[in-house]
Amino acid sequence: MATLRILDSITDRGDPKRPNEDASGGNRTCAFVIDGATGLGESLLPDAPSDAAWLAALAKDCFEELANGTRPIGDVVRQTNARAKAVLDGMLLGDEVPAWQLPIAGFQMVAIANGAIFTHGLGDCRLFMIAADGKILDRTALPGRDEETDGARRAIAAFGGLTQAADMVARPEVRTALRERRAQYNRQGTDVWTLGTEPQAALHVASEKFEIALPARGLLCTDGFAALVDAYGRYDAATLVDAASRGGLSKLLAELRIVEHREDPDGLTFPRFKKSDDATALLFEIV
């Protein structure tokens, strides 16, 4: 029977002035990363570090409790979102808030259930995995970053780079566009469903069963860490997992920050809305 072991994990906030809105964790049958989306307005939870950080922490607790290898992932997500909704409803006391203001988060998970290996996800977190026979797996629930990159490129061209506009997301033009886009999430007809307050997201979890040779080794990461592959082109799936296994995750995190703070601080080579995003990774093996 397959056994999952977590080998290493790391997380780092992208902005020292803001809370880390990522999370990671696991139990005997699963491992996962969670990426809370930066808020686009006033916080709804004044006692939390941020709404996104609160949601990521709540989802971590729910996953570790509920994802036990016997419960369907849809039930896990439905209960997670129902718990988040209950807390927010209690805070809002019936007040209406715009859809873009509700906290959301993505996740990617690897899990073992009934002896089989699965991955589940919502949003743009990533799974990179190498099987014993060399087969390479690269999975995300939300492929494609072109729209976001194009938007960042236009914003950087307008404002002269990230150094000139340190908080690009706070710019009224940028924030309005991001709010309009986020307001469309978690609605019928959209391809973006998330952890948050919509239990129907449970019906849209991207799941896949793997038939792979063991032992296998893999890396779960939020998009801020996966930028080493997707945005900066320093690695591909196989070489990233190999580098994590050989040199550890701290070395990769340091390389990521060197790109963002020394090599391309203005975002001219690699367009993005923030100089650095929160970055989280979890290295595991299945034997």
PDB file of C-alpha atoms in Angstrom:
ATOM      1  CA  MET A   1       0.000   0.000   0.000  1.00  0.00           C
ATOM      2  CA  ALA A   2       1.292   3.468  -0.890  1.00  0.00           C
ATOM      3  CA  THR A   3       2.625   5.629   1.943  1.00  0.00           C
ATOM      4  CA  LEU A   4       2.958   9.415   1.854  1.00  0.00           C
ATOM      5  CA  ARG A   5       5.818  11.179   3.639  1.00  0.00           C
ATOM      6  CA  ILE A   6       6.448  14.920   3.872  1.00  0.00           C
ATOM      7  CA  LEU A   7      10.175  15.604   3.534  1.00  0.00           C
ATOM      8  CA  ASP A   8      10.501  19.386   3.678  1.00  0.00           C
ATOM      9  CA  SER A   9       8.409  22.537   3.571  1.00  0.00           C
ATOM     10  CA  ILE A  10       9.007  26.263   3.435  1.00  0.00           C
ATOM     11  CA  THR A  11       6.953  29.443   3.326  1.00  0.00           C
ATOM     12  CA  ASP A  12       7.918  33.090   2.982  1.00  0.00           C
ATOM     13  CA  ARG A  13       5.884  36.267   2.824  1.00  0.00           C
ATOM     14  CA  GLY A  14       6.337  38.319  -0.313  1.00  0.00           C
ATOM     15  CA  ASP A  15       6.080  41.681   1.454  1.00  0.00           C
ATOM     16  CA  PRO A  16       7.563  42.186   4.933  1.00  0.00           C
ATOM     17  CA  LYS A  17       4.798  44.711   5.663  1.00  0.00           C
ATOM     18  CA  ARG A  18       2.000  42.225   4.978  1.00  0.00           C
ATOM     19  CA  PRO A  19       1.022  38.890   6.521  1.00  0.00           C
ATOM     20  CA  ASN A  20       1.844  35.643   4.772  1.00  0.00           C
ATOM     21  CA  GLU A  21      -1.411  34.487   3.163  1.00  0.00           C
ATOM     22  CA  ASP A  22      -0.173  31.012   2.174  1.00  0.00           C
ATOM     23  CA  ALA A  23      -0.403  27.805   4.178  1.00  0.00           C
ATOM     24  CA  SER A  24       0.679  24.195   3.861  1.00  0.00           C
ATOM     25  CA  GLY A  25       0.150  21.003   5.781  1.00  0.00           C
ATOM     26  CA  GLY A  26      -0.787  17.379   5.686  1.00  0.00           C
ATOM     27  CA  ASN A  27      -1.667  14.245   7.581  1.00  0.00           C
ATOM     28  CA  ARG A  28      -1.231  10.508   7.144  1.00  0.00           C
ATOM     29  CA  THR A  29      -3.064  10.457   3.785  1.00  0.00           C
ATOM     30  CA  CYS A  30      -2.561  13.878   2.178  1.00  0.00           C
ATOM     31  CA  ALA A  31      -0.297  16.869   1.727  1.00  0.00           C
ATOM     32  CA  PHE A  32      -1.298  20.259   0.377  1.00  0.00           C
ATOM     33  CA  VAL A  33      -0.504  23.928  -0.172  1.00  0.00           C
ATOM     34  CA  ILE A  34      -3.016  26.793   0.038  1.00  0.00           C
ATOM     35  CA  ASP A  35      -2.711  30.244  -1.543  1.00  0.00           C
ATOM     36  CA  GLY A  36      -4.912  32.988  -0.120  1.00  0.00           C
ATOM     37  CA  ALA A  37      -5.656  35.758  -2.611  1.00  0.00           C
ATOM     38  CA  THR A  38      -4.589  39.254  -1.544  1.00  0.00           C
ATOM     39  CA  GLY A  39      -7.565  41.360  -0.523  1.00  0.00           C
ATOM     40  CA  LEU A  40      -8.735  44.187  -2.775  1.00  0.00           C
ATOM     41  CA  GLY A  41     -10.431  46.334  -0.153  1.00  0.00           C
ATOM     42  CA  GLU A  42     -11.100  46.728   3.537  1.00  0.00           C
ATOM     43  CA  SER A  43     -10.849  43.646   5.718  1.00  0.00           C
ATOM     44  CA  LEU A  44     -14.050  41.965   6.837  1.00  0.00           C
ATOM     45  CA  LEU A  45     -12.315  40.316   9.814  1.00  0.00           C
ATOM     46  CA  PRO A  46     -10.592  43.046  11.843  1.00  0.00           C
ATOM     47  CA  ASP A  47      -9.047  40.607  14.340  1.00  0.00           C
ATOM     48  CA  ALA A  48      -7.345  38.477  11.665  1.00  0.00           C
ATOM     49  CA  PRO A  49      -3.925  39.224  10.133  1.00  0.00           C
ATOM     50  CA  SER A  50      -5.874  39.511   6.858  1.00  0.00           C
ATOM     51  CA  ASP A  51      -9.001  37.904   5.465  1.00  0.00           C
ATOM     52  CA  ALA A  52      -6.930  35.764   3.098  1.00  0.00           C
ATOM     53  CA  ALA A  53      -4.549  34.652   5.849  1.00  0.00           C
ATOM     54  CA  TRP A  54      -7.560  33.705   8.010  1.00  0.00           C
ATOM     55  CA  LEU A  55      -9.089  31.655   5.195  1.00  0.00           C
ATOM     56  CA  ALA A  56      -5.809  29.866   4.462  1.00  0.00           C
ATOM     57  CA  ALA A  57      -5.431  28.936   8.142  1.00  0.00           C
ATOM     58  CA  LEU A  58      -9.045  27.763   8.372  1.00  0.00           C
ATOM     59  CA  ALA A  59      -8.675  25.641   5.223  1.00  0.00           C
ATOM     60  CA  LYS A  60      -5.454  24.098   6.561  1.00  0.00           C
ATOM     61  CA  ASP A  61      -7.221  23.032   9.745  1.00  0.00           C
ATOM     62  CA  CYS A  62     -10.195  21.672   7.821  1.00  0.00           C
ATOM     63  CA  PHE A  63      -8.046  19.703   5.386  1.00  0.00           C
ATOM     64  CA  GLU A  64      -5.975  18.128   8.139  1.00  0.00           C
ATOM     65  CA  GLU A  65      -9.142  17.168   9.996  1.00  0.00           C
ATOM     66  CA  LEU A  66     -11.415  16.101   7.126  1.00  0.00           C
ATOM     67  CA  ALA A  67      -9.164  14.813   4.310  1.00  0.00           C
ATOM     68  CA  ASN A  68      -8.674  11.411   5.918  1.00  0.00           C
ATOM     69  CA  GLY A  69      -8.529   9.132   2.886  1.00  0.00           C
ATOM     70  CA  THR A  70     -12.152   8.035   3.133  1.00  0.00           C
ATOM     71  CA  ARG A  71     -14.111  11.273   2.699  1.00  0.00           C
ATOM     72  CA  PRO A  72     -14.580  12.516  -0.908  1.00  0.00           C
ATOM     73  CA  ILE A  73     -12.666  15.704  -1.648  1.00  0.00           C
ATOM     74  CA  GLY A  74     -15.906  17.403  -2.688  1.00  0.00           C
ATOM     75  CA  ASP A  75     -17.256  16.919   0.825  1.00  0.00           C
ATOM     76  CA  VAL A  76     -14.046  18.312   2.300  1.00  0.00           C
ATOM     77  CA  VAL A  77     -14.234  21.460   0.174  1.00  0.00           C
ATOM     78  CA  ARG A  78     -17.968  21.869   0.766  1.00  0.00           C
ATOM     79  CA  GLN A  79     -17.550  21.701   4.532  1.00  0.00           C
ATOM     80  CA  THR A  80     -14.522  23.997   4.451  1.00  0.00           C
ATOM     81  CA  ASN A  81     -16.404  26.649   2.515  1.00  0.00           C
ATOM     82  CA  ALA A  82     -19.530  26.196   4.639  1.00  0.00           C
ATOM     83  CA  ARG A  83     -17.478  26.838   7.798  1.00  0.00           C
ATOM     84  CA  ALA A  84     -15.900  29.941   6.264  1.00  0.00           C
ATOM     85  CA  LYS A  85     -19.303  31.222   5.170  1.00  0.00           C
ATOM     86  CA  ALA A  86     -20.779  30.675   8.630  1.00  0.00           C
ATOM     87  CA  VAL A  87     -18.029  32.754  10.259  1.00  0.00           C
ATOM     88  CA  LEU A  88     -18.377  35.590   7.752  1.00  0.00           C
ATOM     89  CA  ASP A  89     -22.169  35.566   7.924  1.00  0.00           C
ATOM     90  CA  GLY A  90     -21.868  35.899  11.680  1.00  0.00           C
ATOM     91  CA  MET A  91     -19.569  38.892  11.277  1.00  0.00           C
ATOM     92  CA  LEU A  92     -21.610  40.630   8.587  1.00  0.00           C
ATOM     93  CA  LEU A  93     -25.004  40.205  10.284  1.00  0.00           C
ATOM     94  CA  GLY A  94     -26.833  40.318   6.981  1.00  0.00           C
ATOM     95  CA  ASP A  95     -24.895  43.202   5.463  1.00  0.00           C
ATOM     96  CA  GLU A  96     -24.235  42.849   1.732  1.00  0.00           C
ATOM     97  CA  VAL A  97     -20.649  43.020   0.508  1.00  0.00           C
ATOM     98  CA  PRO A  98     -19.438  42.986  -3.090  1.00  0.00           C
ATOM     99  CA  ALA A  99     -18.302  39.610  -4.392  1.00  0.00           C
ATOM    100  CA  TRP A 100     -14.749  40.828  -4.937  1.00  0.00           C
ATOM    101  CA  GLN A 101     -14.376  41.578  -1.224  1.00  0.00           C
ATOM    102  CA  LEU A 102     -15.025  38.017  -0.039  1.00  0.00           C
ATOM    103  CA  PRO A 103     -11.841  36.073   0.841  1.00  0.00           C
ATOM    104  CA  ILE A 104     -10.784  33.346  -1.574  1.00  0.00           C
ATOM    105  CA  ALA A 105      -7.927  30.864  -1.833  1.00  0.00           C
ATOM    106  CA  GLY A 106      -6.611  28.190  -4.149  1.00  0.00           C
ATOM    107  CA  PHE A 107      -5.100  24.848  -3.215  1.00  0.00           C
ATOM    108  CA  GLN A 108      -3.381  21.781  -4.607  1.00  0.00           C
ATOM    109  CA  MET A 109      -3.315  18.467  -2.796  1.00  0.00           C
ATOM    110  CA  VAL A 110      -1.846  15.017  -3.267  1.00  0.00           C
ATOM    111  CA  ALA A 111      -3.765  12.295  -1.488  1.00  0.00           C
ATOM    112  CA  ILE A 112      -3.897   8.543  -0.985  1.00  0.00           C
ATOM    113  CA  ALA A 113      -7.321   6.937  -0.816  1.00  0.00           C
ATOM    114  CA  ASN A 114      -8.089   3.216  -0.956  1.00  0.00           C
ATOM    115  CA  GLY A 115      -4.508   2.554  -1.988  1.00  0.00           C
ATOM    116  CA  ALA A 116      -4.706   4.871  -5.010  1.00  0.00           C
ATOM    117  CA  ILE A 117      -2.921   8.198  -5.577  1.00  0.00           C
ATOM    118  CA  PHE A 118      -4.866  11.344  -6.459  1.00  0.00           C
ATOM    119  CA  THR A 119      -4.360  15.043  -6.902  1.00  0.00           C
ATOM    120  CA  HIS A 120      -7.088  17.612  -6.237  1.00  0.00           C
ATOM    121  CA  GLY A 121      -7.108  21.357  -6.679  1.00  0.00           C
ATOM    122  CA  LEU A 122      -8.803  24.697  -7.166  1.00  0.00           C
ATOM    123  CA  GLY A 123      -6.953  27.725  -8.499  1.00  0.00           C
ATOM    124  CA  ASP A 124      -3.361  28.025  -9.701  1.00  0.00           C
ATOM    125  CA  CYS A 125      -1.263  26.152  -7.132  1.00  0.00           C
ATOM    126  CA  ARG A 126       0.954  23.460  -8.633  1.00  0.00           C
ATOM    127  CA  LEU A 127       2.002  19.839  -8.353  1.00  0.00           C
ATOM    128  CA  PHE A 128       5.277  18.663  -9.916  1.00  0.00           C
ATOM    129  CA  MET A 129       6.079  14.968  -9.516  1.00  0.00           C
ATOM    130  CA  ILE A 130       8.572  12.418 -10.849  1.00  0.00           C
ATOM    131  CA  ALA A 131       7.727   8.700 -10.795  1.00  0.00           C
ATOM    132  CA  ALA A 132      10.247   5.883 -10.378  1.00  0.00           C
ATOM    133  CA  ASP A 133      10.277   5.231 -14.127  1.00  0.00           C
ATOM    134  CA  GLY A 134      11.031   8.893 -14.905  1.00  0.00           C
ATOM    135  CA  LYS A 135       7.482   9.895 -15.818  1.00  0.00           C
ATOM    136  CA  ILE A 136       6.964  13.593 -15.089  1.00  0.00           C
ATOM    137  CA  LEU A 137       3.663  15.035 -13.892  1.00  0.00           C
ATOM    138  CA  ASP A 138       2.845  18.764 -13.926  1.00  0.00           C
ATOM    139  CA  ARG A 139      -0.646  19.602 -12.717  1.00  0.00           C
ATOM    140  CA  THR A 140      -2.697  22.665 -11.805  1.00  0.00           C
ATOM    141  CA  ALA A 141      -6.433  23.241 -11.611  1.00  0.00           C
ATOM    142  CA  LEU A 142      -6.175  26.563 -13.454  1.00  0.00           C
ATOM    143  CA  PRO A 143      -3.621  26.489 -16.286  1.00  0.00           C
ATOM    144  CA  GLY A 144      -2.544  29.586 -18.162  1.00  0.00           C
ATOM    145  CA  ARG A 145      -1.193  32.887 -16.831  1.00  0.00           C
ATOM    146  CA  ASP A 146      -1.365  34.915 -20.034  1.00  0.00           C
ATOM    147  CA  GLU A 147      -4.201  37.226 -18.990  1.00  0.00           C
ATOM    148  CA  GLU A 148      -2.581  38.086 -15.655  1.00  0.00           C
ATOM    149  CA  THR A 149       0.848  38.588 -17.234  1.00  0.00           C
ATOM    150  CA  ASP A 150      -0.564  40.817 -19.956  1.00  0.00           C
ATOM    151  CA  GLY A 151      -2.355  42.924 -17.360  1.00  0.00           C
ATOM    152  CA  ALA A 152       0.824  43.292 -15.334  1.00  0.00           C
ATOM    153  CA  ARG A 153       2.785  44.221 -18.450  1.00  0.00           C
ATOM    154  CA  ARG A 154       0.329  47.010 -19.286  1.00  0.00           C
ATOM    155  CA  ALA A 155       0.373  48.321 -15.724  1.00  0.00           C
ATOM    156  CA  ILE A 156       4.171  48.330 -15.545  1.00  0.00           C
ATOM    157  CA  ALA A 157       4.404  50.160 -18.869  1.00  0.00           C
ATOM    158  CA  ALA A 158       1.952  52.784 -17.604  1.00  0.00           C
ATOM    159  CA  PHE A 159       3.619  53.379 -14.242  1.00  0.00           C
ATOM    160  CA  GLY A 160       7.284  52.869 -15.112  1.00  0.00           C
ATOM    161  CA  GLY A 161       7.996  49.695 -13.201  1.00  0.00           C
ATOM    162  CA  LEU A 162       7.498  48.175  -9.779  1.00  0.00           C
ATOM    163  CA  THR A 163      10.071  50.475  -8.165  1.00  0.00           C
ATOM    164  CA  GLN A 164       8.083  53.525  -9.256  1.00  0.00           C
ATOM    165  CA  ALA A 165       4.786  51.961  -8.152  1.00  0.00           C
ATOM    166  CA  ALA A 166       5.709  49.710  -5.250  1.00  0.00           C
ATOM    167  CA  ASP A 167       2.082  48.801  -4.517  1.00  0.00           C
ATOM    168  CA  MET A 168       0.800  48.302  -8.034  1.00  0.00           C
ATOM    169  CA  VAL A 169      -2.392  46.647  -6.808  1.00  0.00           C
ATOM    170  CA  ALA A 170      -3.304  49.815  -4.864  1.00  0.00           C
ATOM    171  CA  ARG A 171      -3.407  51.909  -8.037  1.00  0.00           C
ATOM    172  CA  PRO A 172      -7.064  52.786  -8.729  1.00  0.00           C
ATOM    173  CA  GLU A 173      -6.930  51.676 -12.376  1.00  0.00           C
ATOM    174  CA  VAL A 174      -5.350  48.345 -11.510  1.00  0.00           C
ATOM    175  CA  ARG A 175      -7.530  47.702  -8.484  1.00  0.00           C
ATOM    176  CA  THR A 176     -10.734  48.384 -10.416  1.00  0.00           C
ATOM    177  CA  ALA A 177      -9.766  45.897 -13.116  1.00  0.00           C
ATOM    178  CA  LEU A 178      -8.814  43.250 -10.532  1.00  0.00           C
ATOM    179  CA  ARG A 179     -12.059  43.750  -8.636  1.00  0.00           C
ATOM    180  CA  GLU A 180     -14.106  43.323 -11.801  1.00  0.00           C
ATOM    181  CA  ARG A 181     -12.273  40.122 -12.611  1.00  0.00           C
ATOM    182  CA  ARG A 182     -12.533  38.662  -9.108  1.00  0.00           C
ATOM    183  CA  ALA A 183     -16.251  39.442  -8.897  1.00  0.00           C
ATOM    184  CA  GLN A 184     -16.784  36.854 -11.626  1.00  0.00           C
ATOM    185  CA  TYR A 185     -15.211  34.009  -9.644  1.00  0.00           C
ATOM    186  CA  ASN A 186     -17.369  31.281  -8.113  1.00  0.00           C
ATOM    187  CA  ARG A 187     -20.288  31.881 -10.450  1.00  0.00           C
ATOM    188  CA  GLN A 188     -21.954  29.612 -12.952  1.00  0.00           C
ATOM    189  CA  GLY A 189     -20.246  29.956 -16.316  1.00  0.00           C
ATOM    190  CA  THR A 190     -16.814  30.829 -14.878  1.00  0.00           C
ATOM    191  CA  ASP A 191     -13.765  28.590 -14.963  1.00  0.00           C
ATOM    192  CA  VAL A 192     -12.441  29.960 -11.655  1.00  0.00           C
ATOM    193  CA  TRP A 193     -13.729  28.339  -8.482  1.00  0.00           C
ATOM    194  CA  THR A 194     -12.016  28.659  -5.124  1.00  0.00           C
ATOM    195  CA  LEU A 195     -11.990  27.982  -1.449  1.00  0.00           C
ATOM    196  CA  GLY A 196     -14.027  30.691   0.253  1.00  0.00           C
ATOM    197  CA  THR A 197     -17.727  31.117   0.938  1.00  0.00           C
ATOM    198  CA  GLU A 198     -19.311  29.269  -1.990  1.00  0.00           C
ATOM    199  CA  PRO A 199     -20.066  25.611  -1.166  1.00  0.00           C
ATOM    200  CA  GLN A 200     -20.837  24.943  -4.859  1.00  0.00           C
ATOM    201  CA  ALA A 201     -17.104  25.164  -5.517  1.00  0.00           C
ATOM    202  CA  ALA A 202     -17.032  21.554  -4.301  1.00  0.00           C
ATOM    203  CA  LEU A 203     -18.535  20.525  -7.641  1.00  0.00           C
ATOM    204  CA  HIS A 204     -15.642  22.059  -9.565  1.00  0.00           C
ATOM    205  CA  VAL A 205     -12.569  20.582  -7.861  1.00  0.00           C
ATOM    206  CA  ALA A 206     -10.108  19.359 -10.493  1.00  0.00           C
ATOM    207  CA  SER A 207      -9.237  15.772  -9.544  1.00  0.00           C
ATOM    208  CA  GLU A 208      -7.098  13.122 -11.202  1.00  0.00           C
ATOM    209  CA  LYS A 209      -6.118   9.579 -10.294  1.00  0.00           C
ATOM    210  CA  PHE A 210      -2.504   8.644 -11.025  1.00  0.00           C
ATOM    211  CA  GLU A 211      -1.195   5.279 -12.147  1.00  0.00           C
ATOM    212  CA  ILE A 212       2.505   5.760 -11.493  1.00  0.00           C
ATOM    213  CA  ALA A 213       5.560   3.721 -10.608  1.00  0.00           C
ATOM    214  CA  LEU A 214       6.729   4.071  -7.021  1.00  0.00           C
ATOM    215  CA  PRO A 215       8.653   5.454  -5.307  1.00  0.00           C
ATOM    216  CA  ALA A 216       7.693   8.905  -6.547  1.00  0.00           C
ATOM    217  CA  ARG A 217       8.832  12.302  -5.347  1.00  0.00           C
ATOM    218  CA  GLY A 218       6.991  15.563  -5.793  1.00  0.00           C
ATOM    219  CA  LEU A 219       6.653  19.219  -4.973  1.00  0.00           C
ATOM    220  CA  LEU A 220       3.465  21.076  -4.139  1.00  0.00           C
ATOM    221  CA  CYS A 221       3.777  24.851  -4.395  1.00  0.00           C
ATOM    222  CA  THR A 222       1.831  28.070  -4.583  1.00  0.00           C
ATOM    223  CA  ASP A 223       2.169  30.156  -7.727  1.00  0.00           C
ATOM    224  CA  GLY A 224       4.651  32.441  -5.981  1.00  0.00           C
ATOM    225  CA  PHE A 225       7.110  29.540  -5.693  1.00  0.00           C
ATOM    226  CA  ALA A 226       6.135  27.961  -9.017  1.00  0.00           C
ATOM    227  CA  ALA A 227       7.296  31.201 -10.677  1.00  0.00           C
ATOM    228  CA  LEU A 228      10.742  29.564 -10.815  1.00  0.00           C
ATOM    229  CA  VAL A 229       9.219  27.398 -13.562  1.00  0.00           C
ATOM    230  CA  ASP A 230       6.296  29.355 -14.985  1.00  0.00           C
ATOM    231  CA  ALA A 231       7.482  32.947 -14.983  1.00  0.00           C
ATOM    232  CA  TYR A 232      11.266  32.976 -14.581  1.00  0.00           C
ATOM    233  CA  GLY A 233      12.182  29.838 -16.521  1.00  0.00           C
ATOM    234  CA  ARG A 234      14.913  28.733 -14.121  1.00  0.00           C
ATOM    235  CA  TYR A 235      13.665  25.126 -13.985  1.00  0.00           C
ATOM    236  CA  ASP A 236      11.212  22.725 -15.501  1.00  0.00           C
ATOM    237  CA  ALA A 237       9.112  20.301 -13.468  1.00  0.00           C
ATOM    238  CA  ALA A 238      11.781  17.614 -13.296  1.00  0.00           C
ATOM    239  CA  THR A 239      14.744  19.840 -12.518  1.00  0.00           C
ATOM    240  CA  LEU A 240      12.804  21.730  -9.839  1.00  0.00           C
ATOM    241  CA  VAL A 241      11.913  18.543  -7.985  1.00  0.00           C
ATOM    242  CA  ASP A 242      15.488  17.320  -8.350  1.00  0.00           C
ATOM    243  CA  ALA A 243      16.914  20.617  -7.043  1.00  0.00           C
ATOM    244  CA  ALA A 244      14.529  20.548  -4.083  1.00  0.00           C
ATOM    245  CA  SER A 245      15.568  16.978  -3.272  1.00  0.00           C
ATOM    246  CA  ARG A 246      19.284  17.631  -3.559  1.00  0.00           C
ATOM    247  CA  GLY A 247      19.704  21.144  -2.193  1.00  0.00           C
ATOM    248  CA  GLY A 248      16.602  21.763  -0.119  1.00  0.00           C
ATOM    249  CA  LEU A 249      13.794  24.280  -0.455  1.00  0.00           C
ATOM    250  CA  SER A 250      15.585  27.152   1.280  1.00  0.00           C
ATOM    251  CA  LYS A 251      18.140  27.337  -1.507  1.00  0.00           C
ATOM    252  CA  LEU A 252      15.393  27.517  -4.118  1.00  0.00           C
ATOM    253  CA  LEU A 253      13.572  30.210  -2.169  1.00  0.00           C
ATOM    254  CA  ALA A 254      16.759  32.270  -2.020  1.00  0.00           C
ATOM    255  CA  GLU A 255      17.167  31.917  -5.798  1.00  0.00           C
ATOM    256  CA  LEU A 256      13.563  33.024  -6.302  1.00  0.00           C
ATOM    257  CA  ARG A 257      14.078  36.184  -4.259  1.00  0.00           C
ATOM    258  CA  ILE A 258      17.335  37.004  -6.037  1.00  0.00           C
ATOM    259  CA  VAL A 259      15.451  37.084  -9.342  1.00  0.00           C
ATOM    260  CA  GLU A 260      12.757  39.349  -7.905  1.00  0.00           C
ATOM    261  CA  HIS A 261      14.878  41.736  -5.835  1.00  0.00           C
ATOM    262  CA  ARG A 262      18.202  41.908  -7.683  1.00  0.00           C
ATOM    263  CA  GLU A 263      17.807  40.755 -11.258  1.00  0.00           C
ATOM    264  CA  ASP A 264      14.367  42.145 -12.106  1.00  0.00           C
ATOM    265  CA  PRO A 265      13.142  44.475  -9.328  1.00  0.00           C
ATOM    266  CA  ASP A 266      11.066  46.572 -11.749  1.00  0.00           C
ATOM    267  CA  GLY A 267       9.221  43.667 -13.350  1.00  0.00           C
ATOM    268  CA  LEU A 268      10.374  44.693 -16.822  1.00  0.00           C
ATOM    269  CA  THR A 269      11.727  41.263 -17.752  1.00  0.00           C
ATOM    270  CA  PHE A 270       9.130  39.250 -15.855  1.00  0.00           C
ATOM    271  CA  PRO A 271       5.928  41.337 -15.620  1.00  0.00           C
ATOM    272  CA  ARG A 272       3.999  40.902 -12.377  1.00  0.00           C
ATOM    273  CA  PHE A 273       1.791  42.994 -10.099  1.00  0.00           C
ATOM    274  CA  LYS A 274       4.021  42.601  -7.031  1.00  0.00           C
ATOM    275  CA  LYS A 275       7.776  42.498  -6.710  1.00  0.00           C
ATOM    276  CA  SER A 276       7.423  39.282  -4.719  1.00  0.00           C
ATOM    277  CA  ASP A 277       4.462  37.077  -3.954  1.00  0.00           C
ATOM    278  CA  ASP A 278       4.096  34.861  -0.914  1.00  0.00           C
ATOM    279  CA  ALA A 279       5.897  31.615  -1.767  1.00  0.00           C
ATOM    280  CA  THR A 280       5.236  28.205  -0.248  1.00  0.00           C
ATOM    281  CA  ALA A 281       6.457  24.723  -1.196  1.00  0.00           C
ATOM    282  CA  LEU A 282       6.174  21.240   0.250  1.00  0.00           C
ATOM    283  CA  LEU A 283       8.415  18.352  -0.806  1.00  0.00           C
ATOM    284  CA  PHE A 284       7.024  14.819  -0.410  1.00  0.00           C
ATOM    285  CA  GLU A 285       7.564  11.259  -1.474  1.00  0.00           C
ATOM    286  CA  ILE A 286       5.229   8.336  -1.987  1.00  0.00           C
ATOM    287  CA  VAL A 287       6.672   4.886  -1.431  1.00  0.00           C
TER     288      VAL A 287
END
